[in-house]
Each structure stands twice: as C-alpha cells, then as structure tokens.
Amino acid sequence: MKDVAQHAGVSTATVSRVLNGHAAPTPETRERVLAAIEELGYRPNALARSLRTTSTQTLGLVISDLLNPFFAEIARAVEDEARSHGYCVVIGNADENTEQEATYVRTLLDRRVDGLLLCPATDDPSLVREVSAGGVPVVLLDRTVRGATCPVVRADGSEALTALARRLVGAGHTRIGVIAGPPNTSTGRERTDVLTGSLGGLAQVVHGDFRQESGSQAAAKLLDDGATALVAMDNLMGLGALGEVRARGLQIPHDIAFAVFDDQPWFPLLDPPITVVAQPTVEMGRAAARSLLALINGQQPDDVKLTAKLVLRGSLGEAEL
C-alpha cells in the first residue's frame, strides 16, 4: 500500500479509502490511485484485512465425495447463493474418509473461514463439537450427526420410498434387493429403515459405501440370491448396480425392476429411463448457504427439511402401471 501511495503521490490513508470504496479527496486523486494499483499489480492482503475486520467473506464447504454428482450439484448451488451475498466458497473433498474430512475442516478453520458447511462422512459428532467449541458457525448439509445442536438442511425421502415400496409389492415382487448406504451415516441408515420397513419381510439388504464399485458388488450378490427388483440408495451405487445388470445381459424392466435414490440428468436418457427418488439438490444447497449466513449474522435459523419425490419413468415395469 505504501508503494501505491508513493507511486500515486498520495497518503496510504487515501489509498485505503479508495480500496474500501470511500470517497477520495477528488475524482482525479481516485483515478491516480486506481492507475497506480493497476500499474503495480497490487492486490490487498486478504488475511491482513480479515485480522482487522474479523471477516474473510469466505465460507468453507466440506462435502463427502466430489465425484458424486449429487454433491457436485449441491456445491454449485451453495456457491451461487453465497456469491449473491458477496461471499466466496472454498471446497474440501472428504472422499467419504473421516481423517481426510477432519484435515479439510481444520485447514479451513486455519484459513479463518467465516462459517462452515459440512456433509459429515459419519454420524460421529466429535468433529462438529470441535468446530462449535471454536465459535465457528456450522451447518450440516444432507447428513446429520448424533446429538447435533447446529442447524441441519436435508431432504426427507420417506413418502417417496414408501410409495416406491408399495408399487413394488403391488407388482408382485417378493425378493426385493436393497443396496443400502453405510449404516454409520444418517442417510444410509434412515433410507434403509424406511424402505425395508415398508417392504416388510420382502427386502434383502446388502450395504455399500456410496461408491460405484460397492453398488456393483452388492447387485451381484442380490442377483445371485434371486432378487427380481433392485433399489440402490444413491446414484453412484446405482450406476454400479446398473453396470452389473448390463454385464449379465438382463433387460430392465423385463428381467429386473430397477430404481435409484437420487436423480441425474442422464437417467431419463437411458433405455428404459430410470425411476428415481429425486432430491431437491439446488434448493438444499441454497438453503444451507442461507442458514449459514444467518448464523454468521447472529440469527438462529431452524432446521430445513425439504421433500424428495418419486419420479416414475419406466424401469419398474408393471409397478409403474
């Protein structure tokens, strides 16, 4: 800043006023300062400014798996909402790994983010407690943790899963394979409980890890055990299961009924189009960003629970009639 002031022939206080959008002594002085900034390639030190203002205008977002299109879409929505309020978002990919998740969370805190959005890798509350104990506002997105007291933004798929179960049972399926998420995550546990509870004793459950390969392996086991319908509890496991079905030369829905929790742009383009439980991902991301900004501003936002919907497209066969 001293270099800019010397180059423009003004005081550092004048440079500071221009940088912060305040009026300069004259329009000509302002133009001189801006020209000096441009010529010298000066950029304000964001960290130094944050020490003075106690705000970096930055939010942290740690998501479970960046390769998962569901989380990528949520991240985009968070960025869009944050940007409309003058904030930037720094993203960390936990890769469904608790140690990597903790590393990113602590790194973002070291970078002095104003608040943190977290899609927890497990329902262990220790990391969230650590963040809250440091006084940093935190909002949980998509998943929750045991005993969470911070705001949570997620979608409720109970009605959609119940409706899906009713259609499968009504179509006469008696061996329904459920490719469940890991039981140490709230979404893995809750989705499975709702669907299996609605199916009664007709469900066969194999747990995956929200990754494509686990979906393929789970589908192989369920098909070997005689399943006539498959329901994958997230889109990556659904892709893995779909690959296994294709590899066996099975035809959907004639040989096997098929549905996935989470929608993707290409699911309607497949033959047949895939029936899904669609979550309002854009609304979730934007709502989470708004909740975090409210916390930062001293408000106490309520939990947000949006509704997922069953979208019938053809991959259930008779169950969709």
Tab-separated table of C-alpha atoms in Angstrom:
chain	number	residue	atom	x	y	z
A	1	MET	CA	0.000	0.000	0.000
A	2	LYS	CA	2.932	2.323	0.710
A	3	ASP	CA	4.290	1.635	-2.793
A	4	VAL	CA	0.912	2.513	-4.326
A	5	ALA	CA	0.722	5.718	-2.259
A	6	GLN	CA	4.229	6.756	-3.305
A	7	HIS	CA	3.528	5.939	-6.969
A	8	ALA	CA	0.304	7.962	-6.936
A	9	GLY	CA	1.699	10.790	-4.826
A	10	VAL	CA	-0.906	10.388	-2.069
A	11	SER	CA	-1.042	9.145	1.525
A	12	THR	CA	-1.614	5.491	2.495
A	13	ALA	CA	-4.868	6.644	4.129
A	14	THR	CA	-6.097	7.847	0.737
A	15	VAL	CA	-5.178	4.509	-0.854
A	16	SER	CA	-7.072	2.727	1.917
A	17	ARG	CA	-10.150	4.866	1.338
A	18	VAL	CA	-10.145	4.107	-2.382
A	19	LEU	CA	-9.701	0.379	-1.777
A	20	ASN	CA	-12.629	0.342	0.639
A	21	GLY	CA	-14.949	2.233	-1.689
A	22	HIS	CA	-14.931	5.528	0.189
A	23	ALA	CA	-14.691	8.914	-1.458
A	24	ALA	CA	-11.230	10.228	-2.337
A	25	PRO	CA	-10.384	13.940	-1.929
A	26	THR	CA	-11.021	14.467	-5.656
A	27	PRO	CA	-12.059	12.276	-8.618
A	28	GLU	CA	-8.625	12.874	-10.108
A	29	THR	CA	-6.951	11.547	-6.957
A	30	ARG	CA	-9.093	8.421	-7.093
A	31	GLU	CA	-8.136	7.830	-10.741
A	32	ARG	CA	-4.445	8.267	-9.883
A	33	VAL	CA	-4.690	5.684	-7.112
A	34	LEU	CA	-6.524	3.197	-9.327
A	35	ALA	CA	-3.952	3.693	-12.081
A	36	ALA	CA	-1.105	3.053	-9.625
A	37	ILE	CA	-2.819	-0.098	-8.364
A	38	GLU	CA	-3.139	-1.341	-11.944
A	39	GLU	CA	0.428	-0.489	-12.920
A	40	LEU	CA	1.954	-2.103	-9.828
A	41	GLY	CA	-0.347	-5.142	-9.884
A	42	TYR	CA	-1.276	-4.517	-6.251
A	43	ARG	CA	-3.726	-6.836	-4.524
A	44	PRO	CA	-4.878	-6.255	-0.942
A	45	ASN	CA	-3.734	-8.859	1.585
A	46	ALA	CA	-6.975	-10.661	2.378
A	47	LEU	CA	-5.587	-12.299	5.511
A	48	ALA	CA	-4.333	-8.991	6.909
A	49	ARG	CA	-7.677	-7.373	6.115
A	50	SER	CA	-9.522	-10.235	7.852
A	51	LEU	CA	-7.474	-9.696	11.011
A	52	ARG	CA	-8.708	-6.115	11.074
A	53	THR	CA	-12.334	-6.736	10.111
A	54	THR	CA	-12.704	-10.248	11.698
A	55	SER	CA	-14.312	-11.401	8.431
A	56	THR	CA	-12.864	-13.055	5.341
A	57	GLN	CA	-16.156	-13.107	3.386
A	58	THR	CA	-15.378	-16.782	2.829
A	59	LEU	CA	-17.386	-19.919	3.600
A	60	GLY	CA	-15.978	-23.420	3.893
A	61	LEU	CA	-17.784	-26.398	2.372
A	62	VAL	CA	-16.623	-29.945	3.090
A	63	ILE	CA	-18.528	-32.499	1.031
A	64	SER	CA	-18.492	-36.267	1.275
A	65	ASP	CA	-17.438	-37.122	-2.283
A	66	LEU	CA	-16.738	-34.649	-5.087
A	67	LEU	CA	-17.110	-37.411	-7.692
A	68	ASN	CA	-20.718	-37.890	-6.642
A	69	PRO	CA	-22.859	-35.756	-8.990
A	70	PHE	CA	-25.327	-35.150	-6.163
A	71	PHE	CA	-22.696	-33.344	-4.088
A	72	ALA	CA	-21.272	-31.537	-7.108
A	73	GLU	CA	-24.706	-30.063	-7.822
A	74	ILE	CA	-25.135	-29.075	-4.179
A	75	ALA	CA	-21.712	-27.400	-4.182
A	76	ARG	CA	-22.677	-25.358	-7.230
A	77	ALA	CA	-25.902	-24.224	-5.545
A	78	VAL	CA	-24.012	-23.250	-2.381
A	79	GLU	CA	-21.556	-21.220	-4.460
A	80	ASP	CA	-24.327	-19.456	-6.370
A	81	GLU	CA	-26.175	-18.466	-3.203
A	82	ALA	CA	-23.025	-17.402	-1.347
A	83	ARG	CA	-21.818	-15.309	-4.292
A	84	SER	CA	-25.128	-13.444	-4.378
A	85	HIS	CA	-24.363	-12.325	-0.799
A	86	GLY	CA	-20.777	-11.328	-1.537
A	87	TYR	CA	-19.118	-14.481	-0.205
A	88	CYS	CA	-16.690	-16.935	-1.792
A	89	VAL	CA	-16.721	-20.665	-1.077
A	90	VAL	CA	-13.685	-22.890	-0.512
A	91	ILE	CA	-14.459	-26.586	-1.056
A	92	GLY	CA	-12.818	-29.628	0.501
A	93	ASN	CA	-13.478	-33.207	-0.625
A	94	ALA	CA	-13.637	-35.650	2.309
A	95	ASP	CA	-13.791	-38.608	-0.100
A	96	GLU	CA	-16.000	-40.464	2.442
A	97	ASN	CA	-12.939	-40.603	4.729
A	98	THR	CA	-13.124	-39.320	8.307
A	99	GLU	CA	-9.421	-38.463	8.559
A	100	GLN	CA	-9.463	-36.508	5.299
A	101	GLU	CA	-12.650	-34.798	6.412
A	102	ALA	CA	-11.016	-33.679	9.685
A	103	THR	CA	-7.953	-32.418	7.801
A	104	TYR	CA	-10.033	-30.245	5.495
A	105	VAL	CA	-12.200	-28.917	8.307
A	106	ARG	CA	-9.167	-27.873	10.369
A	107	THR	CA	-7.428	-26.403	7.328
A	108	LEU	CA	-10.461	-24.270	6.521
A	109	LEU	CA	-10.667	-23.113	10.116
A	110	ASP	CA	-6.970	-22.178	9.975
A	111	ARG	CA	-7.789	-20.110	6.884
A	112	ARG	CA	-10.317	-18.213	9.012
A	113	VAL	CA	-13.490	-19.012	7.064
A	114	ASP	CA	-16.475	-17.144	8.474
A	115	GLY	CA	-18.550	-20.317	8.689
A	116	LEU	CA	-18.565	-23.968	7.710
A	117	LEU	CA	-20.982	-26.190	5.783
A	118	LEU	CA	-20.357	-29.867	6.449
A	119	CYS	CA	-21.712	-33.031	4.821
A	120	PRO	CA	-20.476	-35.469	7.503
A	121	ALA	CA	-18.729	-38.672	6.440
A	122	THR	CA	-20.158	-40.461	9.510
A	123	ASP	CA	-22.604	-39.680	12.301
A	124	ASP	CA	-19.789	-39.266	14.841
A	125	PRO	CA	-20.362	-35.840	16.488
A	126	SER	CA	-16.797	-35.188	17.679
A	127	LEU	CA	-15.679	-33.081	14.711
A	128	VAL	CA	-18.811	-30.922	14.786
A	129	ARG	CA	-18.313	-30.365	18.514
A	130	GLU	CA	-14.725	-29.303	17.854
A	131	VAL	CA	-15.857	-26.717	15.302
A	132	SER	CA	-18.651	-25.404	17.521
A	133	ALA	CA	-16.326	-25.180	20.529
A	134	GLY	CA	-14.100	-22.865	18.486
A	135	GLY	CA	-17.012	-20.482	17.976
A	136	VAL	CA	-17.239	-21.004	14.212
A	137	PRO	CA	-20.823	-21.157	12.847
A	138	VAL	CA	-21.537	-24.580	11.319
A	139	VAL	CA	-24.477	-26.018	9.378
A	140	LEU	CA	-24.884	-29.696	8.500
A	141	LEU	CA	-25.939	-30.475	4.936
A	142	ASP	CA	-27.644	-33.674	3.697
A	143	ARG	CA	-26.465	-35.724	6.678
A	144	THR	CA	-26.633	-35.184	10.406
A	145	VAL	CA	-24.639	-36.448	13.393
A	146	ARG	CA	-25.677	-37.860	16.750
A	147	GLY	CA	-26.983	-35.197	19.110
A	148	ALA	CA	-26.500	-32.361	16.616
A	149	THR	CA	-27.472	-28.951	18.000
A	150	CYS	CA	-26.451	-26.916	14.945
A	151	PRO	CA	-28.886	-26.313	12.049
A	152	VAL	CA	-29.393	-29.177	9.594
A	153	VAL	CA	-30.534	-28.886	5.964
A	154	ARG	CA	-31.618	-32.127	4.290
A	155	ALA	CA	-34.278	-33.841	2.219
A	156	ASP	CA	-36.864	-36.284	3.538
A	157	GLY	CA	-37.452	-39.242	1.222
A	158	SER	CA	-39.852	-41.135	3.497
A	159	GLU	CA	-43.014	-40.592	1.453
A	160	ALA	CA	-41.280	-41.323	-1.840
A	161	LEU	CA	-39.646	-44.516	-0.545
A	162	THR	CA	-42.921	-45.700	0.955
A	163	ALA	CA	-44.659	-45.110	-2.370
A	164	LEU	CA	-41.873	-46.986	-4.186
A	165	ALA	CA	-42.216	-49.956	-1.838
A	166	ARG	CA	-45.976	-50.002	-2.312
A	167	ARG	CA	-45.601	-50.178	-6.088
A	168	LEU	CA	-43.024	-52.978	-5.969
A	169	VAL	CA	-45.149	-55.063	-3.624
A	170	GLY	CA	-48.261	-54.346	-5.700
A	171	ALA	CA	-46.465	-55.616	-8.805
A	172	GLY	CA	-45.883	-58.965	-7.110
A	173	HIS	CA	-42.175	-58.719	-6.259
A	174	THR	CA	-41.297	-60.907	-3.284
A	175	ARG	CA	-37.469	-60.697	-3.404
A	176	ILE	CA	-36.505	-57.031	-3.495
A	177	GLY	CA	-32.808	-56.261	-3.317
A	178	VAL	CA	-31.870	-53.090	-1.414
A	179	ILE	CA	-28.368	-51.688	-1.974
A	180	ALA	CA	-28.076	-49.684	1.222
A	181	GLY	CA	-25.632	-46.986	2.222
A	182	PRO	CA	-23.269	-47.412	5.183
A	183	PRO	CA	-25.167	-47.706	8.484
A	184	ASN	CA	-22.806	-45.236	10.191
A	185	THR	CA	-24.303	-42.370	8.145
A	186	SER	CA	-27.706	-40.869	8.860
A	187	THR	CA	-28.803	-41.075	5.222
A	188	GLY	CA	-27.608	-44.660	4.843
A	189	ARG	CA	-29.483	-45.719	7.931
A	190	GLU	CA	-32.685	-43.716	7.539
A	191	ARG	CA	-33.351	-44.545	3.884
A	192	THR	CA	-32.830	-48.233	4.523
A	193	ASP	CA	-35.075	-48.260	7.593
A	194	VAL	CA	-37.923	-46.568	5.729
A	195	LEU	CA	-37.767	-48.795	2.655
A	196	THR	CA	-37.258	-52.113	4.452
A	197	GLY	CA	-39.956	-51.197	6.957
A	198	SER	CA	-42.374	-50.587	4.094
A	199	LEU	CA	-41.382	-53.832	2.353
A	200	GLY	CA	-41.823	-55.985	5.433
A	201	GLY	CA	-40.046	-59.308	5.024
A	202	LEU	CA	-39.618	-58.917	1.252
A	203	ALA	CA	-36.373	-56.939	1.414
A	204	GLN	CA	-32.868	-58.363	1.002
A	205	VAL	CA	-30.280	-55.820	2.160
A	206	VAL	CA	-26.617	-55.529	1.208
A	207	HIS	CA	-24.693	-52.489	2.432
A	208	GLY	CA	-22.406	-50.475	0.165
A	209	ASP	CA	-20.282	-47.380	0.808
A	210	PHE	CA	-21.900	-44.839	-1.541
A	211	ARG	CA	-19.308	-45.754	-4.199
A	212	GLN	CA	-19.878	-47.255	-7.635
A	213	GLU	CA	-17.875	-50.441	-7.076
A	214	SER	CA	-19.795	-51.292	-3.928
A	215	GLY	CA	-23.034	-50.953	-5.885
A	216	SER	CA	-21.778	-53.436	-8.459
A	217	GLN	CA	-20.714	-55.931	-5.806
A	218	ALA	CA	-23.966	-55.588	-3.877
A	219	ALA	CA	-26.036	-56.045	-7.041
A	220	ALA	CA	-24.091	-59.202	-7.923
A	221	LYS	CA	-24.866	-60.742	-4.544
A	222	LEU	CA	-28.525	-59.762	-4.633
A	223	LEU	CA	-28.997	-61.058	-8.187
A	224	ASP	CA	-27.281	-64.314	-7.260
A	225	ASP	CA	-29.773	-64.611	-4.400
A	226	GLY	CA	-32.701	-64.293	-6.802
A	227	ALA	CA	-33.752	-60.651	-6.478
A	228	THR	CA	-36.372	-59.574	-9.030
A	229	ALA	CA	-36.064	-55.879	-8.215
A	230	LEU	CA	-33.122	-53.682	-7.206
A	231	VAL	CA	-33.228	-50.370	-5.371
A	232	ALA	CA	-29.926	-48.511	-4.983
A	233	MET	CA	-29.809	-45.936	-2.207
A	234	ASP	CA	-27.624	-43.413	-4.021
A	235	ASN	CA	-26.688	-42.596	-7.611
A	236	LEU	CA	-23.105	-43.926	-7.637
A	237	MET	CA	-24.152	-47.273	-6.189
A	238	GLY	CA	-26.992	-47.183	-8.701
A	239	LEU	CA	-24.523	-46.819	-11.573
A	240	GLY	CA	-22.518	-49.744	-10.259
A	241	ALA	CA	-25.650	-51.865	-9.979
A	242	LEU	CA	-26.747	-50.868	-13.470
A	243	GLY	CA	-23.374	-51.967	-14.813
A	244	GLU	CA	-23.755	-55.370	-13.169
A	245	VAL	CA	-27.261	-55.777	-14.600
A	246	ARG	CA	-25.995	-54.934	-18.101
A	247	ALA	CA	-22.984	-57.235	-17.736
A	248	ARG	CA	-25.327	-60.148	-17.070
A	249	GLY	CA	-27.394	-59.355	-20.138
A	250	LEU	CA	-30.515	-58.701	-18.080
A	251	GLN	CA	-33.204	-56.464	-19.510
A	252	ILE	CA	-34.793	-53.709	-17.428
A	253	PRO	CA	-37.672	-53.931	-16.542
A	254	HIS	CA	-38.471	-57.314	-18.139
A	255	ASP	CA	-35.891	-59.296	-16.163
A	256	ILE	CA	-35.311	-56.957	-13.241
A	257	ALA	CA	-37.115	-53.886	-11.910
A	258	PHE	CA	-34.728	-51.063	-11.066
A	259	ALA	CA	-34.823	-47.771	-9.124
A	260	VAL	CA	-32.295	-45.348	-7.649
A	261	PHE	CA	-32.366	-42.830	-4.811
A	262	ASP	CA	-31.101	-39.558	-6.406
A	263	ASP	CA	-31.679	-38.331	-9.924
A	264	GLN	CA	-29.126	-37.475	-12.603
A	265	PRO	CA	-29.512	-35.694	-15.952
A	266	TRP	CA	-28.694	-38.855	-17.913
A	267	PHE	CA	-31.139	-41.164	-16.097
A	268	PRO	CA	-34.099	-40.028	-18.266
A	269	LEU	CA	-31.996	-40.672	-21.387
A	270	LEU	CA	-31.331	-44.358	-20.721
A	271	ASP	CA	-33.404	-47.152	-22.238
A	272	PRO	CA	-35.587	-47.526	-20.308
A	273	PRO	CA	-35.405	-44.247	-18.371
A	274	ILE	CA	-34.597	-44.877	-14.711
A	275	THR	CA	-37.193	-44.378	-11.992
A	276	VAL	CA	-35.739	-42.335	-9.123
A	277	VAL	CA	-36.368	-40.705	-5.801
A	278	ALA	CA	-35.332	-37.159	-6.727
A	279	GLN	CA	-33.939	-34.804	-4.104
A	280	PRO	CA	-34.233	-31.003	-4.483
A	281	THR	CA	-30.463	-30.556	-4.608
A	282	VAL	CA	-30.396	-26.932	-5.741
A	283	GLU	CA	-32.839	-25.897	-3.037
A	284	MET	CA	-30.802	-27.823	-0.450
A	285	GLY	CA	-27.560	-26.086	-1.377
A	286	ARG	CA	-29.082	-22.623	-1.431
A	287	ALA	CA	-30.977	-23.182	1.823
A	288	ALA	CA	-27.800	-24.400	3.530
A	289	ALA	CA	-25.882	-21.300	2.447
A	290	ARG	CA	-28.693	-19.036	3.674
A	291	SER	CA	-28.794	-20.832	7.030
A	292	LEU	CA	-25.041	-20.436	7.489
A	293	LEU	CA	-25.141	-16.748	6.585
A	294	ALA	CA	-27.960	-16.269	9.090
A	295	LEU	CA	-25.826	-17.896	11.800
A	296	ILE	CA	-22.881	-15.660	10.889
A	297	ASN	CA	-25.160	-12.643	11.287
A	298	GLY	CA	-26.211	-13.701	14.780
A	299	GLN	CA	-29.557	-15.295	13.923
A	300	GLN	CA	-30.731	-18.790	14.886
A	301	PRO	CA	-32.200	-20.466	11.777
A	302	ASP	CA	-34.433	-23.513	12.114
A	303	ASP	CA	-33.625	-26.868	10.570
A	304	VAL	CA	-34.717	-27.165	6.934
A	305	LYS	CA	-36.319	-30.396	5.761
A	306	LEU	CA	-37.232	-30.495	2.069
A	307	THR	CA	-39.221	-33.241	0.347
A	308	ALA	CA	-37.850	-35.788	-2.118
A	309	LYS	CA	-40.237	-37.065	-4.792
A	310	LEU	CA	-40.760	-40.375	-6.571
A	311	VAL	CA	-40.315	-39.895	-10.329
A	312	LEU	CA	-41.715	-42.824	-12.342
A	313	ARG	CA	-40.088	-43.363	-15.742
A	314	GLY	CA	-40.289	-46.962	-16.896
A	315	SER	CA	-37.638	-49.054	-15.157
A	316	LEU	CA	-40.136	-50.597	-12.717
A	317	GLY	CA	-42.294	-52.142	-15.440
A	318	GLU	CA	-45.666	-53.297	-14.085
A	319	ALA	CA	-45.039	-51.468	-10.815
A	320	GLU	CA	-45.487	-48.182	-12.654
A	321	LEU	CA	-48.829	-49.011	-14.225
